[in-house]
XYZ file of C-alpha atoms in Angstrom:
719
model
C 0.000 0.000 0.000
C 1.272 3.483 -0.876
C 0.558 4.978 2.524
C 2.593 2.249 4.197
C 5.921 3.062 2.473
C 8.601 5.523 3.430
C 9.690 8.060 0.869
C 13.081 6.403 0.827
C 11.386 3.339 -0.492
C 11.595 1.259 2.694
C 8.528 -0.651 3.717
C 6.724 0.386 6.861
C 4.184 -1.792 8.503
C 0.900 -0.068 9.406
C 0.226 0.410 13.116
C -3.089 0.861 14.831
C -4.336 2.062 18.177
C -2.199 3.839 20.744
C 1.069 2.957 19.041
C -0.109 4.568 15.837
C -1.112 7.726 17.629
C 2.228 8.087 19.395
C 4.072 7.409 16.156
C 2.241 10.206 14.420
C 3.165 12.616 17.221
C 6.930 12.083 16.874
C 8.883 15.001 15.410
C 10.851 14.494 12.226
C 13.981 16.516 11.588
C 12.036 18.494 9.073
C 9.600 19.537 11.747
C 12.268 21.063 13.984
C 12.829 24.811 14.123
C 15.988 25.843 12.364
C 18.399 28.578 13.361
C 18.028 32.071 12.002
C 20.935 31.936 9.524
C 19.773 28.842 7.633
C 20.001 29.544 3.954
C 17.239 28.425 1.697
C 18.092 25.699 -0.841
C 16.805 25.435 -4.295
C 13.089 25.522 -4.862
C 11.376 22.442 -3.602
C 14.269 21.271 -1.474
C 14.165 21.178 2.320
C 16.095 23.380 4.749
C 18.798 21.582 6.560
C 19.667 22.306 10.089
C 23.031 24.004 10.208
C 25.569 22.471 12.467
C 26.932 24.867 15.099
C 30.345 26.335 14.453
C 33.198 25.049 16.503
C 33.814 27.013 19.684
C 35.837 30.175 19.314
C 38.159 31.941 21.651
C 35.676 34.069 23.639
C 34.694 34.808 27.226
C 32.440 32.353 29.000
C 28.773 32.931 28.284
C 27.632 32.701 31.871
C 29.792 35.645 33.047
C 28.601 37.864 30.169
C 24.917 37.154 30.902
C 25.415 37.931 34.580
C 26.804 41.376 33.818
C 24.080 42.029 31.302
C 21.445 41.156 33.871
C 23.222 43.301 36.427
C 23.198 46.289 34.129
C 19.517 45.688 33.039
C 17.897 45.279 36.466
C 17.910 48.988 37.472
C 16.824 49.925 34.020
C 13.904 47.535 34.084
C 12.974 48.658 37.596
C 13.047 52.265 36.506
C 11.110 51.483 33.345
C 8.316 49.548 34.982
C 8.154 52.038 37.851
C 7.677 54.818 35.327
C 4.981 52.820 33.558
C 3.188 52.081 36.832
C 3.444 55.731 37.890
C 2.071 56.857 34.557
C -0.903 54.534 34.811
C -1.454 55.529 38.443
C -1.466 59.176 37.395
C -3.931 58.419 34.629
C -6.104 56.538 37.123
C -6.043 59.435 39.587
C -6.931 61.911 36.867
C -9.697 59.609 35.717
C -11.120 59.298 39.232
C -10.972 63.069 39.727
C -12.737 63.633 36.414
C -15.342 60.996 37.203
C -16.018 62.374 40.688
C -16.150 65.915 39.346
C -18.625 64.851 36.687
C -21.037 63.850 39.444
C -20.777 67.242 41.178
C -22.496 70.464 40.212
C -20.337 72.662 38.046
C -17.734 74.234 40.329
C -18.363 77.660 38.832
C -22.048 77.373 39.730
C -21.468 76.340 43.354
C -22.482 79.002 45.825
C -22.671 78.869 49.593
C -26.338 77.953 50.085
C -28.511 80.197 52.204
C -29.481 78.959 55.603
C -32.969 77.447 55.587
C -35.372 79.918 57.184
C -36.301 79.819 60.825
C -40.009 79.851 61.638
C -40.788 81.193 65.089
C -44.300 80.378 66.285
C -45.616 82.629 69.037
C -48.791 82.576 71.057
C -51.536 85.120 71.560
C -49.452 86.806 74.260
C -46.295 86.904 72.134
C -44.547 84.093 73.991
C -42.567 81.530 72.017
C -44.493 78.303 71.431
C -42.226 76.435 69.016
C -39.507 76.893 66.422
C -39.488 75.198 63.049
C -36.809 75.069 60.387
C -33.469 73.278 60.140
C -31.490 76.228 61.436
C -32.854 77.593 64.667
C -30.066 80.058 65.382
C -29.050 83.279 63.683
C -25.689 83.667 61.943
C -23.027 84.919 64.314
C -19.792 86.603 63.201
C -16.483 85.060 64.207
C -15.337 88.344 65.755
C -18.369 88.354 68.060
C -17.505 84.998 69.606
C -15.134 84.544 72.533
C -11.770 83.408 71.087
C -11.768 80.144 73.013
C -14.991 78.980 71.321
C -13.608 78.486 67.775
C -10.312 77.301 69.270
C -12.155 74.496 71.062
C -13.288 73.131 67.679
C -9.818 73.486 66.176
C -8.226 71.705 69.154
C -10.447 68.631 68.981
C -11.378 68.473 65.290
C -8.556 69.944 63.194
C -5.339 70.963 65.004
C -3.590 71.920 61.735
C -6.541 73.917 60.364
C -4.462 77.015 59.615
C -1.632 75.123 57.900
C -3.308 72.658 55.535
C -4.952 73.398 52.189
C -8.280 71.715 52.893
C -7.144 68.164 53.464
C -4.657 67.022 56.103
C -2.422 64.121 54.981
C -0.943 63.778 58.467
C -4.395 63.620 59.982
C -5.479 61.025 57.447
C -2.384 58.913 58.129
C -2.899 59.180 61.892
C -6.549 58.145 61.557
C -5.632 55.238 59.261
C -3.059 53.915 61.743
C -5.499 54.249 64.644
C -8.204 52.473 62.686
C -5.837 49.616 61.775
C -4.786 49.227 65.395
C -8.388 49.131 66.550
C -9.468 46.989 63.592
C -12.302 49.347 62.831
C -13.186 52.980 62.319
C -12.172 54.709 65.538
C -10.996 58.027 64.101
C -11.728 60.168 61.089
C -9.336 62.267 59.103
C -11.761 64.937 57.901
C -10.697 68.540 58.332
C -13.090 71.320 59.326
C -13.131 72.336 55.666
C -14.140 68.822 54.607
C -16.867 68.740 57.249
C -18.155 72.089 56.003
C -18.166 70.821 52.401
C -20.212 67.831 53.521
C -22.657 69.963 55.492
C -23.148 72.449 52.661
C -23.287 70.325 49.562
C -23.332 66.595 50.246
C -25.348 63.895 51.961
C -24.269 61.998 55.075
C -23.844 58.648 53.307
C -20.548 56.831 53.885
C -19.282 55.914 50.411
C -15.972 56.320 48.621
C -17.606 58.511 45.976
C -18.966 60.922 48.588
C -15.596 61.033 50.355
C -13.831 61.924 47.122
C -16.428 64.581 46.379
C -15.837 65.961 49.872
C -12.109 66.258 49.152
C -12.661 68.091 45.857
C -15.127 70.512 47.417
C -12.803 71.132 50.371
C -10.020 72.139 47.999
C -12.444 74.413 46.154
C -13.593 76.055 49.409
C -10.016 76.691 50.491
C -9.246 78.335 47.161
C -12.376 80.489 47.190
C -12.588 81.519 50.881
C -10.222 82.571 53.626
C -9.625 80.466 56.728
C -11.653 82.873 58.854
C -14.590 82.684 56.445
C -14.471 78.902 56.397
C -14.326 78.709 60.203
C -17.252 81.126 60.555
C -19.328 79.189 58.042
C -18.531 75.966 59.850
C -19.556 77.255 63.269
C -22.877 78.518 61.885
C -23.742 75.314 60.003
C -22.535 72.370 62.083
C -25.195 70.192 63.776
C -25.252 69.963 67.590
C -28.142 67.554 68.127
C -31.753 68.060 69.238
C -32.512 70.041 66.095
C -29.902 72.725 66.822
C -27.772 73.873 63.875
C -25.027 76.412 64.493
C -23.380 77.581 67.714
C -26.028 80.219 68.391
C -28.875 77.716 68.270
C -26.910 75.209 70.363
C -26.018 77.775 73.016
C -29.641 78.838 73.296
C -30.808 75.216 73.299
C -28.480 73.865 75.943
C -27.485 76.878 78.047
C -30.251 79.408 77.527
C -27.758 82.094 76.473
C -26.260 83.508 73.254
C -23.081 81.967 71.872
C -21.062 85.098 72.682
C -21.699 84.494 76.394
C -20.673 80.845 76.740
C -17.923 79.917 79.184
C -14.804 77.877 78.433
C -16.482 74.754 79.819
C -19.577 75.346 77.707
C -17.455 75.983 74.600
C -15.698 72.666 75.190
C -19.011 70.897 75.520
C -20.281 72.356 72.240
C -17.104 71.338 70.425
C -17.410 67.840 71.840
C -20.917 67.361 70.483
C -19.782 67.449 66.852
C -18.358 63.921 67.049
C -21.758 62.354 67.755
C -24.497 64.959 68.305
C -27.346 62.489 68.708
C -25.496 60.309 71.215
C -23.817 63.108 73.171
C -26.620 65.689 73.286
C -26.620 66.785 76.952
C -30.399 66.690 77.239
C -30.196 62.956 76.475
C -26.773 61.998 77.802
C -25.437 64.616 80.243
C -22.740 62.268 81.591
C -21.444 61.453 78.119
C -21.500 65.123 77.110
C -19.518 66.142 80.184
C -16.927 63.394 79.695
C -16.439 64.442 76.077
C -16.118 68.077 77.152
C -13.262 67.099 79.478
C -11.478 65.527 76.520
C -11.855 68.766 74.588
C -10.500 70.806 77.487
C -7.442 68.558 77.647
C -6.925 69.033 73.902
C -7.218 72.804 74.265
C -4.614 72.812 77.009
C -2.327 70.579 74.956
C -2.584 73.001 72.031
C -1.801 75.911 74.398
C -5.182 77.543 73.646
C -5.907 77.651 77.382
C -3.735 77.084 80.420
C -3.728 73.886 82.438
C -5.241 75.848 85.312
C -8.137 76.987 83.132
C -8.735 73.429 81.978
C -8.767 72.083 85.533
C -11.073 74.854 86.715
C -13.516 74.170 83.902
C -13.460 70.428 84.490
C -14.181 70.958 88.150
C -17.052 73.346 87.586
C -18.867 72.550 84.324
C -22.113 74.272 85.400
C -24.136 72.929 82.491
C -27.632 74.327 82.395
C -29.336 71.883 80.060
C -32.843 72.700 78.929
C -35.293 69.801 78.562
C -36.248 68.867 75.018
C -39.685 70.162 74.100
C -42.189 67.476 73.178
C -45.386 69.192 74.346
C -48.700 68.988 72.559
C -48.241 72.511 71.190
C -46.056 70.820 68.584
C -49.241 69.451 67.012
C -50.212 73.075 66.458
C -46.778 73.860 65.017
C -47.075 70.971 62.560
C -50.531 72.145 61.480
C -49.145 75.632 60.895
C -46.344 74.157 58.795
C -48.940 72.530 56.554
C -50.828 75.769 55.832
C -47.884 78.187 55.500
C -47.370 77.488 51.815
C -50.993 78.398 51.084
C -50.684 81.626 53.056
C -47.305 83.030 51.969
C -45.876 80.610 49.398
C -42.219 79.604 49.516
C -40.369 80.951 52.539
C -36.848 82.279 51.962
C -36.327 84.350 55.085
C -36.750 84.057 58.842
C -40.340 84.717 59.868
C -42.533 84.993 62.935
C -45.972 83.369 62.877
C -48.376 85.049 65.285
C -51.064 82.577 66.304
C -54.380 82.561 68.117
C -53.142 79.960 70.619
C -53.513 80.946 74.266
C -50.550 79.320 76.056
C -52.493 79.067 79.329
C -55.432 77.317 77.675
C -53.050 75.076 75.763
C -51.467 73.952 79.007
C -54.890 73.323 80.576
C -56.036 71.341 77.525
C -52.887 69.221 77.550
C -53.241 68.413 81.237
C -56.956 67.636 80.869
C -56.409 65.050 78.141
C -53.215 63.498 79.495
C -54.384 63.256 83.111
C -57.741 61.747 82.191
C -56.090 59.129 80.012
C -53.471 58.378 82.647
C -56.201 57.705 85.191
C -58.694 55.755 83.069
C -57.121 54.599 79.809
C -56.554 51.050 81.099
C -60.002 50.730 82.619
C -61.754 51.765 79.413
C -59.096 50.532 76.945
C -58.646 54.013 75.517
C -55.157 54.868 74.304
C -55.550 58.257 72.614
C -57.387 61.524 72.874
C -57.712 64.870 71.158
C -59.129 68.272 72.054
C -59.850 71.408 70.039
C -61.034 74.674 71.572
C -61.873 77.721 69.498
C -63.675 81.006 69.887
C -67.129 81.310 68.273
C -65.461 83.059 65.321
C -63.167 80.072 64.665
C -59.871 81.208 66.250
C -58.251 78.108 67.740
C -57.166 78.752 71.320
C -55.909 75.252 72.157
C -55.289 72.024 70.286
C -54.159 68.633 71.550
C -53.554 66.117 68.773
C -52.585 63.196 70.995
C -51.405 62.291 74.458
C -47.654 62.252 73.649
C -46.111 64.129 70.735
C -42.692 62.535 71.268
C -44.183 59.070 70.730
C -46.554 59.944 67.890
C -46.741 63.052 65.729
C -50.033 61.949 64.135
C -52.518 64.772 64.688
C -55.813 63.242 65.750
C -57.455 66.647 65.933
C -56.798 67.627 62.303
C -55.763 64.602 60.273
C -57.718 61.727 61.787
C -61.254 61.158 60.574
C -63.634 59.101 62.672
C -67.340 58.395 62.780
C -69.000 61.012 65.028
C -72.035 58.960 65.984
C -74.825 61.006 67.509
C -72.589 64.087 67.651
C -73.738 64.520 64.039
C -77.431 64.666 64.970
C -77.644 68.467 65.450
C -77.399 68.844 61.672
C -80.375 66.522 61.271
C -82.428 68.496 63.790
C -81.381 71.849 62.325
C -82.548 70.676 58.901
C -85.884 69.731 60.447
C -86.152 73.077 62.267
C -85.436 74.944 59.041
C -88.159 72.837 57.372
C -90.740 74.242 59.812
C -90.556 72.025 62.881
C -89.948 73.405 66.394
C -88.350 72.073 69.592
C -91.801 71.123 70.870
C -92.792 69.225 67.735
C -93.864 65.670 68.607
C -92.447 62.621 66.861
C -92.796 58.960 67.643
C -90.046 56.989 69.288
C -91.138 53.582 68.046
C -89.759 50.648 66.053
C -88.780 51.572 62.499
C -88.096 49.502 59.392
C -86.045 51.100 56.625
C -85.887 48.563 53.816
C -85.048 45.787 56.257
C -82.940 47.826 58.604
C -84.504 48.319 62.048
C -82.751 50.962 64.135
C -83.246 50.666 67.869
C -82.526 52.626 70.990
C -79.669 51.333 73.084
C -81.943 50.051 75.832
C -84.270 48.422 73.281
C -87.027 50.518 74.825
C -89.286 53.022 73.091
C -91.001 56.026 74.638
C -93.745 56.808 72.231
C -94.508 60.437 71.476
C -91.625 62.714 72.465
C -90.676 66.279 71.643
C -87.695 66.996 69.432
C -85.969 68.503 72.459
C -86.409 65.287 74.424
C -85.352 63.129 71.481
C -82.153 65.107 70.890
C -81.138 65.433 74.530
C -81.642 61.703 75.128
C -80.191 60.788 71.715
C -83.115 58.647 70.563
C -82.010 57.055 67.328
C -85.378 56.186 65.883
C -86.501 59.821 65.983
C -83.272 61.003 64.323
C -83.727 58.480 61.502
C -87.395 59.461 61.052
C -86.416 63.129 60.788
C -83.640 62.390 58.289
C -86.048 60.463 56.095
C -88.663 63.187 56.503
C -86.411 66.054 55.398
C -84.231 63.986 53.082
C -80.670 62.708 53.709
C -79.334 64.973 50.940
C -80.717 68.024 52.694
C -79.074 66.905 55.940
C -75.751 66.653 54.126
C -76.251 70.122 52.611
C -76.881 71.563 56.069
C -73.693 70.009 57.442
C -71.669 71.318 54.502
C -73.130 74.779 54.962
C -72.090 74.887 58.606
C -68.524 73.793 57.930
C -68.227 70.031 57.425
C -65.839 69.414 54.538
C -65.464 65.620 54.547
C -67.462 63.475 52.155
C -70.884 62.558 53.531
C -72.937 59.594 52.357
C -76.465 60.925 51.884
C -78.479 57.901 52.970
C -80.573 56.953 55.973
C -77.500 56.156 58.057
C -76.366 59.786 57.934
C -78.727 60.468 60.833
C -76.536 58.358 63.104
C -73.184 59.787 61.997
C -71.772 57.015 59.830
C -69.673 59.349 57.659
C -66.239 60.124 59.041
C -65.176 63.663 59.962
C -62.270 65.294 61.789
C -62.558 66.792 65.254
C -61.506 70.246 64.046
C -64.128 70.456 61.306
C -66.855 69.148 63.618
C -66.039 71.748 66.275
C -66.010 74.440 63.573
C -69.426 73.295 62.366
C -70.838 73.741 65.894
C -69.492 77.309 66.091
C -72.524 78.889 64.330
C -74.657 77.768 67.271
C -72.424 79.876 69.543
C -72.120 82.962 67.310
C -75.744 83.480 66.231
C -75.525 81.618 62.933
C -72.372 82.859 61.200
C -70.060 80.555 59.271
C -66.492 80.156 60.498
C -63.288 78.668 59.137
C -61.172 77.200 61.950
C -57.869 79.044 61.891
C -54.738 79.456 63.991
C -52.595 81.999 62.081
C -53.334 85.670 62.716
C -50.296 87.281 61.116
C -46.951 86.392 59.536
C -44.101 88.887 59.567
C -40.347 89.042 59.209
C -38.263 88.658 62.346
C -37.345 92.331 62.286
C -41.038 93.186 61.983
C -40.503 95.542 59.078
C -42.605 93.528 56.668
C -45.972 91.817 57.101
C -46.267 88.824 54.789
C -49.808 87.839 55.777
C -52.610 89.243 57.902
C -55.859 87.396 58.392
C -58.612 89.245 56.530
C -61.368 90.787 58.605
C -64.170 90.085 56.160
C -67.661 89.808 57.626
C -68.657 86.119 57.852
C -71.656 84.752 55.993
C -74.911 84.173 57.829
C -75.580 80.458 57.412
C -78.284 79.915 60.045
C -81.124 82.255 60.898
C -80.879 83.636 64.477
C -84.328 82.200 65.312
C -83.232 78.726 64.314
C -79.992 79.129 66.289
C -82.056 79.955 69.362
C -84.171 76.832 68.904
C -81.126 74.614 68.503
C -79.505 76.114 71.607
C -82.678 75.498 73.583
C -82.634 71.849 72.599
C -78.920 71.243 73.081
C -78.925 72.908 76.500
C -81.168 70.070 77.615
C -78.383 67.601 76.748
C -76.393 69.080 79.634
C -79.384 69.557 81.940
C -81.282 66.285 81.607
C -79.743 64.343 78.735
C -76.661 62.324 77.943
C -74.167 64.999 79.113
C -75.533 65.686 82.585
C -71.983 65.613 84.005
C -71.005 68.596 81.881
C -71.421 71.724 83.953
C -69.727 75.111 84.083
C -70.924 76.947 87.187
C -72.830 80.098 86.235
C -72.439 79.581 82.478
C -75.209 78.576 80.067
C -73.777 75.778 77.921
C -75.010 73.381 75.257
C -73.673 70.455 73.289
C -74.056 66.901 72.058
C -72.448 63.557 72.876
C -71.535 60.845 70.398
C -70.583 57.187 70.695
C -69.826 55.049 67.669
C -70.539 51.410 66.953
C -68.948 48.994 69.443
C -67.788 51.974 71.523
C -64.932 52.651 69.081
C -65.196 56.451 69.416
C -66.403 58.677 72.220
C -67.173 62.359 71.505
C -68.499 65.449 73.165
C -68.834 68.815 71.459
C -69.995 71.548 73.819
C -69.987 75.329 73.802
C -70.704 78.561 75.584
C -70.919 82.026 74.084
C -67.167 82.300 74.796
C -65.666 79.006 73.660
C -66.512 75.967 71.514
C -64.662 72.808 72.555
C -64.683 69.273 71.241
C -63.140 66.130 72.723
C -62.533 62.756 71.084
C -61.240 59.604 72.780
C -60.520 56.229 71.217
C -57.795 54.050 69.703
C -55.708 54.678 66.597
C -56.343 51.174 65.265
C -60.111 51.693 65.565
C -60.383 48.856 68.077
C -63.354 48.938 70.476
C -63.019 50.509 73.891
C -64.479 49.032 77.047
C -67.813 50.868 76.835
C -66.347 54.365 76.768
C -69.267 56.633 75.867
C -69.504 60.264 74.874
C -71.245 61.061 78.143
C -68.360 59.612 80.171
C -64.678 60.313 79.550
C -65.089 63.070 76.927
C -67.502 64.984 79.135
C -65.088 64.748 82.060
C -62.191 66.079 79.965
C -64.404 68.825 78.515
C -65.685 69.909 81.935
C -62.228 70.100 83.467
C -60.949 72.208 80.590
C -63.959 74.507 80.257
C -64.209 75.266 83.956
C -60.595 76.408 84.038
C -60.917 78.270 80.734
C -63.896 80.312 81.968
C -62.307 81.408 85.222
C -62.437 85.201 85.394
C -64.408 85.541 82.147
C -67.634 87.546 82.304
C -70.696 85.318 81.990
C -72.676 85.687 78.768
C -75.823 83.950 77.577
C -76.044 81.763 74.493
C -77.440 83.436 71.354
C -81.237 83.586 71.354
C -81.779 82.992 75.038
C -82.298 86.716 75.758
C -83.985 89.015 73.282
C -83.541 86.577 70.401
C -86.090 85.146 68.092
C -86.764 82.180 70.348
C -86.870 82.073 74.115
C -85.655 78.981 75.895
C -88.447 79.357 78.395
C -90.966 79.113 75.542
C -89.588 75.815 74.261
C -91.142 72.419 74.862
C -92.345 71.673 78.385
C -89.422 71.805 80.753
C -87.734 68.429 81.062
C -87.097 67.663 84.686
C -83.707 66.027 85.153
C -84.196 62.295 85.488
C -87.596 62.019 83.800
C -88.869 61.964 80.212
C -92.294 62.831 78.881
C -94.450 59.902 77.840
C -97.017 59.910 75.086
C -99.845 60.556 77.559
C -98.131 63.566 79.052
C -97.110 61.890 82.275
C -93.509 61.793 83.331
C -91.544 58.629 84.015
C -87.835 57.870 84.539
C -85.789 57.582 81.356
C -83.695 54.552 80.532
C -80.197 54.585 81.964
C -78.729 54.274 78.459
C -80.389 55.723 75.406
C -78.065 54.868 72.529
C -79.667 52.843 69.760
C -77.739 49.933 68.343
C -79.429 47.229 66.261
C -78.905 43.590 67.103
C -78.562 42.699 63.430
C -78.866 45.118 60.553
C -79.919 43.913 57.126
C -81.421 45.260 53.968
C -80.276 48.006 51.605
C -78.421 50.124 54.169
C -77.864 47.430 56.738
C -74.105 47.034 56.278
C -73.669 50.789 56.669
C -75.838 51.000 59.733
C -73.946 48.264 61.525
C -70.795 50.381 61.342
C -71.935 53.127 63.618
C -74.775 53.760 66.034
C -74.742 55.656 69.246
C -75.292 58.821 71.079
């Protein structure tokens, strides 16, 4: 076979398997690489490997290579070092460019203005609260005692006046300390870097943000002098408890301006910068004092103060720490913050908001709610409460949005909407009065079937023919539903809207029993026309907004005459009926000695909400008690806890105020004495005209609601 012969003509036996494979892998001489000076032969012939020349008289190869390597090593080291340095430089430039690309254009960077301070003052001009990130005014470096800025330099940036924005020595020292502690125990940021972070960057801990901080620090050093940078820093750094800047911190913690702080107080302020939340003296006075001692030692070491001064300050710190404010007036401050934009638009300067809040009444309201809950919240399973008190023209004098602002900032007086129960019934009765009925009009308190739904009184008893005054004061549900059907649920809703209710109302039969949710503030405002002879009000708390200097008024509440929304005669009738609630009805515990008062209780389905809205000619006050999760209470009714809170507050609020009658009771269109036959406390008129004791509880709640409106009616029934 041809493939089995060698080219020389010799025969070669074929091999198979592993032997054949290995044979094919052997190198022939022709397959070997030849030396560079092989000369090509004639065309078609093979190259032949050239035999090496015989050795010549030359130096040993090994010695020559050793010298060559000796001479080449420094060269190669230099070469590769230069290459590495070049690439490192390119990398640094690339990182700088990349970081800079994620910053605003340097030429467009400006020192941002301090966010405005909003001072909220009461009716008497006293400070109620302060809002805004920066609570203190800018203070010039020259106006501060020299040891105050030096305290910050001593503990934060000893080489502040010698570096160019970043401190390599400080960074190296921090790196070594962190390696020794196997964690982050020190930082290497200069005051300039901290200022750059405070002005332009977030607080996130990333390499990108750190590099941005370095670039901005260099820019600040180039653009501003050391004194300017130090002054900016002292006016922008955070000291905890909402205090930004040394002026705010000095006022917060010592009750004095920054220019009056002592050496010990300056050391304490400088010490807070490390961890303001943890070291704030109103939270951790021991930690703040220990840190201040460290600062004093650093100041002495830097020769900013003498050792004697340091020892004297350590021995007599005299810290006068003010308690952090978490009072209920902060609910008012939050409400003001929500309406400011509507009143004056965007705020770009420090302002003073003059409010209608009476600090004395605010304190009484807070104590009334908190003390009542502290005494009875466990017994009745009631965790929260709210109170709103306003003048008959709608000026809010006190507002409590919850029992503890520090624990919950949710405003239950303004934001929360709950079912008012029978506290909504006055709008039903007013609609009926305006349709031609009177307080002495008779209606039947008897079983009622509304398309399968059968509302009942709480006691499951019925009292036959009763006057509207009796039905309202005793909160008889069947009469309220009959009246709503008689005048039309849509008309009831229109009446409520006209008086000030702004929440959506479902105009069906259940509206008579307060199934639509409303807020406490709007409900109190809707009762105000009964106290002011029928004029509409808009609950408000802001009287005027001006600049801090007082040279410019940004807003003043208009003095427009309010609209007449209820005729004086109808107001008189409603007051006659609702006075009976306090005299012989569901709010018999509510009493203000010498003052005519009126109102209405409300209790929702399963005792989830307890309300009382009551008023005199001087003040309209509403109270709500319940739970945020809408869970049932342990039979807390409107005539119980809310009435007790209301009475405590109103008695104190009316001390020293001249007594005045309710509208319509003297010289008005309707005389209380001419209303339905006087209801003697403890008895109710029967259909035959005789008097008999009323039921102990008069709130209607059906056993099982069904039919068209049944599912709605089961949600809420009560006084």
